[in-house]
CSV table of C-alpha atoms in Angstrom, one decimal:
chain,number,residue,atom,x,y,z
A,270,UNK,CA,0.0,0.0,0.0
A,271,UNK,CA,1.4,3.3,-1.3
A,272,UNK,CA,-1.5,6.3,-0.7
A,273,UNK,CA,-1.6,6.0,3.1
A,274,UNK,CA,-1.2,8.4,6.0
A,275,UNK,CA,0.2,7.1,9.5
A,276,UNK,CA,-1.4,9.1,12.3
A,277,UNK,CA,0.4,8.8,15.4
A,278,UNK,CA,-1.9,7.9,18.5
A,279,UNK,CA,-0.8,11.5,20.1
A,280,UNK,CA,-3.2,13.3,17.9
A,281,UNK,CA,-5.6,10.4,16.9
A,282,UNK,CA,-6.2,10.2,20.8
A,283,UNK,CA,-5.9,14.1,22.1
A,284,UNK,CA,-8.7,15.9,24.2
A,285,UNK,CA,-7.1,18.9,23.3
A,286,UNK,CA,-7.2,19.0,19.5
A,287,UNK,CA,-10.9,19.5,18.1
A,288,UNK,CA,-11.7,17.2,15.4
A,289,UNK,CA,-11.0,19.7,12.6
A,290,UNK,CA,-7.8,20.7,14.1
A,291,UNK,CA,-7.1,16.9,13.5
A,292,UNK,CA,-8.2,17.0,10.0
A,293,UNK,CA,-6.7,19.8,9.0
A,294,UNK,CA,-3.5,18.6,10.1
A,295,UNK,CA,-3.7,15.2,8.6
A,296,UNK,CA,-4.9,16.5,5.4
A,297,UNK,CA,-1.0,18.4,5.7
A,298,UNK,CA,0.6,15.7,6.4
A,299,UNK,CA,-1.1,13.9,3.6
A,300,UNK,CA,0.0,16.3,0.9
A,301,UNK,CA,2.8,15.5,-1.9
A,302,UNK,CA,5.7,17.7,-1.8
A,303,UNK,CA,4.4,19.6,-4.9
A,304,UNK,CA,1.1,20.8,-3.1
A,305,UNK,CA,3.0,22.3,0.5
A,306,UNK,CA,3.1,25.5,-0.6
A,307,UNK,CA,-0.4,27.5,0.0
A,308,UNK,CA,-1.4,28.8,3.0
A,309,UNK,CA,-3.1,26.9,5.4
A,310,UNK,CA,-6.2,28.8,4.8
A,311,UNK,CA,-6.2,27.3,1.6
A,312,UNK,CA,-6.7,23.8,2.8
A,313,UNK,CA,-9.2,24.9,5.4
A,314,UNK,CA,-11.4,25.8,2.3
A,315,UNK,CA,-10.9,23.1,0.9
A,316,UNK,CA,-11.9,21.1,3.8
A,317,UNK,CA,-15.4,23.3,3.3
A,318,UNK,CA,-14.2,24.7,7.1
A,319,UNK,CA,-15.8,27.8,7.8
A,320,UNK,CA,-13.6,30.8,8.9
A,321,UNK,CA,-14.8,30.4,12.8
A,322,UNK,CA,-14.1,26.7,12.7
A,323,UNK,CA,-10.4,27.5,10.9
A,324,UNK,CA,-10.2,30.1,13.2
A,325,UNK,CA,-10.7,27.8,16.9
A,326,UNK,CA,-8.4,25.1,14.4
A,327,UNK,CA,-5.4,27.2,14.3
A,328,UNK,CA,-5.7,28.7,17.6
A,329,UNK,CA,-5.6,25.1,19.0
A,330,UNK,CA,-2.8,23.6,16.7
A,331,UNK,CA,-0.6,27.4,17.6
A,332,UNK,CA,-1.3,26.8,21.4
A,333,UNK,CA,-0.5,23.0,21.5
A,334,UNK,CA,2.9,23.4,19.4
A,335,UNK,CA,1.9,21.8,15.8
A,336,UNK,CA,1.2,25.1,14.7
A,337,UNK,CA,4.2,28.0,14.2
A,338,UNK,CA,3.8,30.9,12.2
A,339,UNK,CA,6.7,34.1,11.9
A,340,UNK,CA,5.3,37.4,10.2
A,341,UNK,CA,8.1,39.5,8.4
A,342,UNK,CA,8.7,42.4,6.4
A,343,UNK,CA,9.9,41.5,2.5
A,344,UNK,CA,12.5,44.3,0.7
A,345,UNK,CA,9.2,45.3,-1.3
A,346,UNK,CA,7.2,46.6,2.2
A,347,UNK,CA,5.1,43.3,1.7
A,348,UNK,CA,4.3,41.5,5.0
A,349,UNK,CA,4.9,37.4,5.1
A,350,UNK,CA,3.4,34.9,6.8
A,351,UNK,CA,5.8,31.7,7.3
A,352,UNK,CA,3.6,28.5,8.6
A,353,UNK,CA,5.4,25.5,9.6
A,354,UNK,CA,3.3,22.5,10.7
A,355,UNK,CA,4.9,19.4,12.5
A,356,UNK,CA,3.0,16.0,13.2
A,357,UNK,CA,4.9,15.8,17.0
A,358,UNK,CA,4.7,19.3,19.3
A,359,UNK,CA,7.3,21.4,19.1
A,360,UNK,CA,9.0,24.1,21.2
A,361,UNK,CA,9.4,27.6,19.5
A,362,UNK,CA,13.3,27.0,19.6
A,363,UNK,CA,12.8,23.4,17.8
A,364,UNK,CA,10.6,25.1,15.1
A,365,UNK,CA,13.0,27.7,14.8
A,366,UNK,CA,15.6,25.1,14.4
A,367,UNK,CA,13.9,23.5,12.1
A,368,UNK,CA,13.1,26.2,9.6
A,369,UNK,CA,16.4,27.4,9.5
A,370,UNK,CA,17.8,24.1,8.8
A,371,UNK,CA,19.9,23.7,11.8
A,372,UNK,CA,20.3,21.1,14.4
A,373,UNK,CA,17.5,20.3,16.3
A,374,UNK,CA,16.6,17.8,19.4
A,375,UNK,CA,15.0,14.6,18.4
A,376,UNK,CA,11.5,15.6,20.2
A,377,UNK,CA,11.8,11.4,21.7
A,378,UNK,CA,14.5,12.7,23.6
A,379,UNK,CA,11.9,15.3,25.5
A,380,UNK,CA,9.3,14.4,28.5
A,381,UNK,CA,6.5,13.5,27.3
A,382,UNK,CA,3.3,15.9,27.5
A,383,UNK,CA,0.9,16.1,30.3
A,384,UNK,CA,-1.8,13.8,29.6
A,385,UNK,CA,0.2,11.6,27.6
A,386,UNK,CA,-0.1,7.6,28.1
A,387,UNK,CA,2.7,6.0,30.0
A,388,UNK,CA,3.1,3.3,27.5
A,389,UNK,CA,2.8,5.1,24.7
A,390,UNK,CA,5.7,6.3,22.1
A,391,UNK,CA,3.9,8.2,20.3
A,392,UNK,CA,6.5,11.0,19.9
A,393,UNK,CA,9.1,8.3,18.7
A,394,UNK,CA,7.1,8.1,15.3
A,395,UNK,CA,9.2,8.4,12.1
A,396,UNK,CA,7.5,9.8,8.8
A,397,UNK,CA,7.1,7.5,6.5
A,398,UNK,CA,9.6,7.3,3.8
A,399,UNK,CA,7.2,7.2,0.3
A,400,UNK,CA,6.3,9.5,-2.3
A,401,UNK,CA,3.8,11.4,-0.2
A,402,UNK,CA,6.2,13.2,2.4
A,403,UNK,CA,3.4,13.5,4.7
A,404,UNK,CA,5.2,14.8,8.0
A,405,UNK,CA,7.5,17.3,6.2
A,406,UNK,CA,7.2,20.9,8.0
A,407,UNK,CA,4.7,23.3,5.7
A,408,UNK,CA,7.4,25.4,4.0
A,409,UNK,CA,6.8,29.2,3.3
A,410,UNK,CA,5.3,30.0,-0.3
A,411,UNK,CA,7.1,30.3,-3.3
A,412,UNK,CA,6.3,33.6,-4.5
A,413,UNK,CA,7.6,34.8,-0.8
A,414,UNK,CA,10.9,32.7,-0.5
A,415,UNK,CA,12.2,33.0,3.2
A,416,UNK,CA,15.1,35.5,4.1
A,417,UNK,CA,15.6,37.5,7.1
A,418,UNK,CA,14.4,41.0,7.6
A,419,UNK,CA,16.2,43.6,6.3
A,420,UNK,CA,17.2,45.8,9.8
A,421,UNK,CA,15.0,48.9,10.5
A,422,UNK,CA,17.1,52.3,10.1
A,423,UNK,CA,14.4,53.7,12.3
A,424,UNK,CA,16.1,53.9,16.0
A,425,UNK,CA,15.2,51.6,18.8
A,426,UNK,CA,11.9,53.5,20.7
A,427,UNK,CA,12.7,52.6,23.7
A,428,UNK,CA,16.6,54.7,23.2
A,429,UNK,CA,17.0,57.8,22.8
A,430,UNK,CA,15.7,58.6,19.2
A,431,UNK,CA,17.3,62.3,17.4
A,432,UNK,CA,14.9,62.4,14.3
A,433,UNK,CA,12.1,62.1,16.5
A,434,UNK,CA,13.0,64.2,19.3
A,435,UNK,CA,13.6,67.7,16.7
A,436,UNK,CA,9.5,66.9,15.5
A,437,UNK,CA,7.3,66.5,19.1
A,438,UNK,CA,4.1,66.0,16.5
A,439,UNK,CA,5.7,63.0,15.0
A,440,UNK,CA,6.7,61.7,18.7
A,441,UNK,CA,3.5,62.1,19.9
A,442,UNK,CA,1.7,61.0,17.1
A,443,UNK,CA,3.7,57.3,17.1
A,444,UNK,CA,2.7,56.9,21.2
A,445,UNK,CA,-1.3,57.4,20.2
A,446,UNK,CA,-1.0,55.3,17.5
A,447,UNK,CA,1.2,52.7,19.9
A,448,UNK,CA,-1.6,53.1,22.2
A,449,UNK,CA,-4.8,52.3,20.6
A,450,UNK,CA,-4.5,48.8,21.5
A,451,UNK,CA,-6.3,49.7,25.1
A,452,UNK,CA,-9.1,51.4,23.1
A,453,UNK,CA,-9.6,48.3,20.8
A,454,UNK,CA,-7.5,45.0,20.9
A,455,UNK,CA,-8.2,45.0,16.9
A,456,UNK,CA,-6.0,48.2,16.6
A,457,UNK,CA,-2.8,46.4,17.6
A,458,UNK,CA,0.3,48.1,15.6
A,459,UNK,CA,4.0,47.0,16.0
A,460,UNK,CA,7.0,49.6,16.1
A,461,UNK,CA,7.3,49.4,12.4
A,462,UNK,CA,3.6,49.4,11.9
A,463,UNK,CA,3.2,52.7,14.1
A,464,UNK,CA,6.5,54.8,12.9
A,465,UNK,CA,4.4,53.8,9.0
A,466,UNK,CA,1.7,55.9,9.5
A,467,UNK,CA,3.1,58.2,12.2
A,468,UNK,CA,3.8,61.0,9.7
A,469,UNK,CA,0.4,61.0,8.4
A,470,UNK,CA,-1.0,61.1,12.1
A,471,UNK,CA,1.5,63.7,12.8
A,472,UNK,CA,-0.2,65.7,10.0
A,473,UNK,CA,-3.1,65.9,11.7
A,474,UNK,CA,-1.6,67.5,14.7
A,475,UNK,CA,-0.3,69.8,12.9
A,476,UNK,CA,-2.7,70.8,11.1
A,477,UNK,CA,-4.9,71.8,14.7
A,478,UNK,CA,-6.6,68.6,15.4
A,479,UNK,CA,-6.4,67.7,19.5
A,480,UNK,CA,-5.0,64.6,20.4
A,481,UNK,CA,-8.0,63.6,22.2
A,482,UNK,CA,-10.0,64.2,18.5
A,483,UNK,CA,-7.5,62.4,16.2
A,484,UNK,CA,-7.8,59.0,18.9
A,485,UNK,CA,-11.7,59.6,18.3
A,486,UNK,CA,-11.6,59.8,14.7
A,487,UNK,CA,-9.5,56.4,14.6
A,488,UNK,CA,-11.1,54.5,17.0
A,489,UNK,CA,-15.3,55.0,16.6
A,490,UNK,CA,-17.4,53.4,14.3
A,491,UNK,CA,-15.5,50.2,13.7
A,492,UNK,CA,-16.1,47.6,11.3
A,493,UNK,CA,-19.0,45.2,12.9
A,494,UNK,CA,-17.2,42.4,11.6
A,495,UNK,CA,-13.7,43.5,13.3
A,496,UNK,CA,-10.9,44.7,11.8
A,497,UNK,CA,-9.1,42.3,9.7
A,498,UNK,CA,-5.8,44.7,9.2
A,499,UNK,CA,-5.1,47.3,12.0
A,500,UNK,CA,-2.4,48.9,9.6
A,501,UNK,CA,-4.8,49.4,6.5
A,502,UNK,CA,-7.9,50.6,8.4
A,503,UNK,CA,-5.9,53.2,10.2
A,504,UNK,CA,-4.2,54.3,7.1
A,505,UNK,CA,-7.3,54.8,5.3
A,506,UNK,CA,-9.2,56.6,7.9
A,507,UNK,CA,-5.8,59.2,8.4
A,508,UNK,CA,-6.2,59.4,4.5
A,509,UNK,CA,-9.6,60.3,3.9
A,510,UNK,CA,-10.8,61.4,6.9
A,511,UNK,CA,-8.0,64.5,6.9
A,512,UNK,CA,-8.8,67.9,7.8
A,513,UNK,CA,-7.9,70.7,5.4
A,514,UNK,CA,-4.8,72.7,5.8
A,515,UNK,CA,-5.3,75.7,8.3
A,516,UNK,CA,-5.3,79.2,6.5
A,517,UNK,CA,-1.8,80.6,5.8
A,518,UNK,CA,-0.9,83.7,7.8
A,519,UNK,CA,-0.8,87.2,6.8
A,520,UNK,CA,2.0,89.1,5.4
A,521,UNK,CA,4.5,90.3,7.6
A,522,UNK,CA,4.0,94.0,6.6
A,523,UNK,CA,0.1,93.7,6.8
A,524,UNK,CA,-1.3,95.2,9.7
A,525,UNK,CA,-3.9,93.8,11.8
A,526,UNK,CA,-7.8,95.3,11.2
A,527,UNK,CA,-8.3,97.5,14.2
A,528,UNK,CA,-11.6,96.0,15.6
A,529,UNK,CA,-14.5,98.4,14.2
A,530,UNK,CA,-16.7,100.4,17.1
A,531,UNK,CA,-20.1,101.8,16.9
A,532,UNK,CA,-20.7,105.3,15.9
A,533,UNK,CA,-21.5,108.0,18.3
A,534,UNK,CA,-24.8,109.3,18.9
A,535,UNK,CA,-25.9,112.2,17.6
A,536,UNK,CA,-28.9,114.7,17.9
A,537,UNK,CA,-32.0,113.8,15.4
A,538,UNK,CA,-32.8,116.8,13.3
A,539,UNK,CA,-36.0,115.9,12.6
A,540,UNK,CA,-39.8,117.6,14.6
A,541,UNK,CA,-40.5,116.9,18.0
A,542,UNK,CA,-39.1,116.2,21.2
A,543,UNK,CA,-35.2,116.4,21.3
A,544,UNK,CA,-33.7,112.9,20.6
A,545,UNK,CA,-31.0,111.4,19.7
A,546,UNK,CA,-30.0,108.1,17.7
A,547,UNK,CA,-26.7,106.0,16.2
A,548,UNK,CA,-26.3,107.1,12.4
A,549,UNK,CA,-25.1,103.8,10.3
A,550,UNK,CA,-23.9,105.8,7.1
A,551,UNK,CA,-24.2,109.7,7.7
A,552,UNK,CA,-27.7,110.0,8.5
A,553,UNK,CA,-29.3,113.2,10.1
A,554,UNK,CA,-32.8,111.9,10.8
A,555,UNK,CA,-33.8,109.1,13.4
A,556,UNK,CA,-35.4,105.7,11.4
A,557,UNK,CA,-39.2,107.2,12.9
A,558,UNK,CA,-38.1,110.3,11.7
A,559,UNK,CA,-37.6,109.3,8.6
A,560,UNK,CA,-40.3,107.1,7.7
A,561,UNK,CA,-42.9,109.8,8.8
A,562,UNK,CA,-41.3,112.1,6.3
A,563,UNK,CA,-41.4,109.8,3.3
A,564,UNK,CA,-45.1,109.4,4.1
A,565,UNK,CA,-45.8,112.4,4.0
A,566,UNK,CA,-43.8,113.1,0.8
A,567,UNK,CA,-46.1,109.7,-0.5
A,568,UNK,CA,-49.0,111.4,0.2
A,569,UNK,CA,-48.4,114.8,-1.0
A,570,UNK,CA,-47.5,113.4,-4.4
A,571,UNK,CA,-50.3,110.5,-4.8
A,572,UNK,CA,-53.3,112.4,-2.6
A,573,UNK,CA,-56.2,110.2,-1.7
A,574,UNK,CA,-59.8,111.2,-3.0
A,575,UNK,CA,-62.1,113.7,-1.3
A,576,UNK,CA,-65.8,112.4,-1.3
A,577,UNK,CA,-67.7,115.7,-1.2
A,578,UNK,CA,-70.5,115.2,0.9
A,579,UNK,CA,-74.4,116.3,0.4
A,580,UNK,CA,-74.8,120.1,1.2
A,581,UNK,CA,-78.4,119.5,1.6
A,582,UNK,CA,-78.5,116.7,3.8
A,583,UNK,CA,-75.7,116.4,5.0
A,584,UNK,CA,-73.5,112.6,5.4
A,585,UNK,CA,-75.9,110.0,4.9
A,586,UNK,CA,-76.2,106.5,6.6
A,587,UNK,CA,-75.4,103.6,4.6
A,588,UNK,CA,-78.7,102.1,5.7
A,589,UNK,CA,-80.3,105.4,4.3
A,590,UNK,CA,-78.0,105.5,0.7
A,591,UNK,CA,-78.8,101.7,0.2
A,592,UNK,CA,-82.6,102.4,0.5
A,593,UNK,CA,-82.6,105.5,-1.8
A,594,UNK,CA,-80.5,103.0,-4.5
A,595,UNK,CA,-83.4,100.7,-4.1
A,596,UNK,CA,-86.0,102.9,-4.9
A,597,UNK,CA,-83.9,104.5,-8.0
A,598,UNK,CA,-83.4,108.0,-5.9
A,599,UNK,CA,-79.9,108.0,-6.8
A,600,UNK,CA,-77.2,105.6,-8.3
């Protein structure tokens, strides 16, 4: 028999591996050494795992040492996820070891886990030797190939930094962004992640916005679903939200506006009473004063009509007038 995986009794028989945690690692194992290089994502949906159930599966193979993943920074600013899977637990130094190709302790040679049967070897299993390479580690991918991370210029923030220290805005900008992990676990940045998008923060500062706003502005209205990248969200709300540039100051040889006062109060020239009133462009003539005079003027040039009334009989009651139009006395 040639297509066969061995499974050793350690994770066949665990209590602390859920079942897909199981699978997903078997199916790993079971790969040929042409299909070990996708993400382990990838075989989750293959599996037809849903993200939650990938999700508890990782965090469970991570926690019981079947599981290491390193993040690092590529020369083209792309971040890289290495995942190396192991059918025995290993330590952090083992799997360290291990990618780098170094020497390693046989994990045999280790006490066994707690839990573990007594009788038992399970950690003395050996791969088997055929085509299918099942129990090789996952390498990384081949369009990332491994190397180590180029060293930051940026100095250490926990020295004494002199860039930093000759721009306050930029300091202060890279310990807000450093600190919105206590606002929202999601907004977790590293040093490089933070110093990134410091000089756009920074921006902000200088451009008037308080502290106290620009921590608002990042951390309210989150995604309901979470945030899946700390480092993209915050750089696209520091991008679009931005506020606009403050106004530029004036000249040097411009001198400020004196601030304008009211006008004195002067005597009303107009009939009546002495008065007196504020003028808002030269007037002589108080506002009443005024308006009395252009009604007057109105009706001196557009007089209303005079009804003469009868000599004879003098006014006559409408009562009176609608009974002589009755009776065709007058019209």
């Amino acid at each position: 028999m040639r297509s066969y995986t061995k499974v050793s009794n350690e994770i066949l028989h665990s209590r602390r591996l859920n079942n897909d945690a199981k699978v997903l690692l078997l199916v790993v194992q079971s790969l040929p050494e042409r299909d070990r290089y996708d993400a382990l994502g990838a075989y989750a949906e293959m599996l037809g795992l849903t993200p939650r159930q990938y999700r508890n599966a990782r965090k469970d193979l991570i926690a019981h040492g079947y599981l290491h993943e390193w993040k690092w920074q590529n020369d083209r600013g792309r971040w890289v996820t290495d995942q190396l899977t192991s059918n025995v637990a290993l330590t952090c130094d083992e799997a360290i070891a291990l990618r780098d190709g170094g020497p390693t302790e046989p994990p045999s040679e280790r006490e066994p886990m707690v839990g573990s049967s007594r009788t038992r070897k399970a950690r003395t299993y050996k791969p088997v030797e055929e085509d299918c390479g099942k129990t090789a580690p996952h390498p990384p991918s081949k369009a990332e190939p491994e190397r180590e991370p180029a060293p930051d210029p940026v100095p250490d923030p926990e020295g004494n930094p002199e860039a930093d220290d000759d721009d306050p805005e930029l300091v202060q900008a890279e310990s807000l962004l450093l600190s919105l992990r206590h606002s929202h676990r999601d907004l977790l940045l590293g040093v490089r992640e933070a110093r990134g998008l410091a000089e756009q923060a920074a921006e902000w500062l200088r451009r008037g916005i308080p502290a106290a706003d620009l921590r608002r502005a990042l951390t309210v209205y989150l995604p309901s679903n979470g945030v899946r990248s700390a480092v993209g969200f915050l750089r696209h709300r520091l991008t679009e939200k931005m506020p606009p540039p403050p106004p530029p100051p004036p000249p040097a040889g411009t001198a400020p506006e004196a601030p304008t006062r009211p006008a004195p109060l002067i005597a009303c020239e107009g009939p009546g009473d002495l008065h007196v009133f504020r003028p808002a462009a030269g007037e002589t003539h108080c506002g009443p004063c005024r308006r009395e005079a252009a009604l007057e003027d109105h009706e001196r040039r557009h007089p209303r009509p005079q009804r003469t009334p009868d000599p004879d009989h003098g006014p006559v009651a409408w009562r009176d007038r609608f009974d002589k139009y009755a009776n065709g006395l007058t019209t």
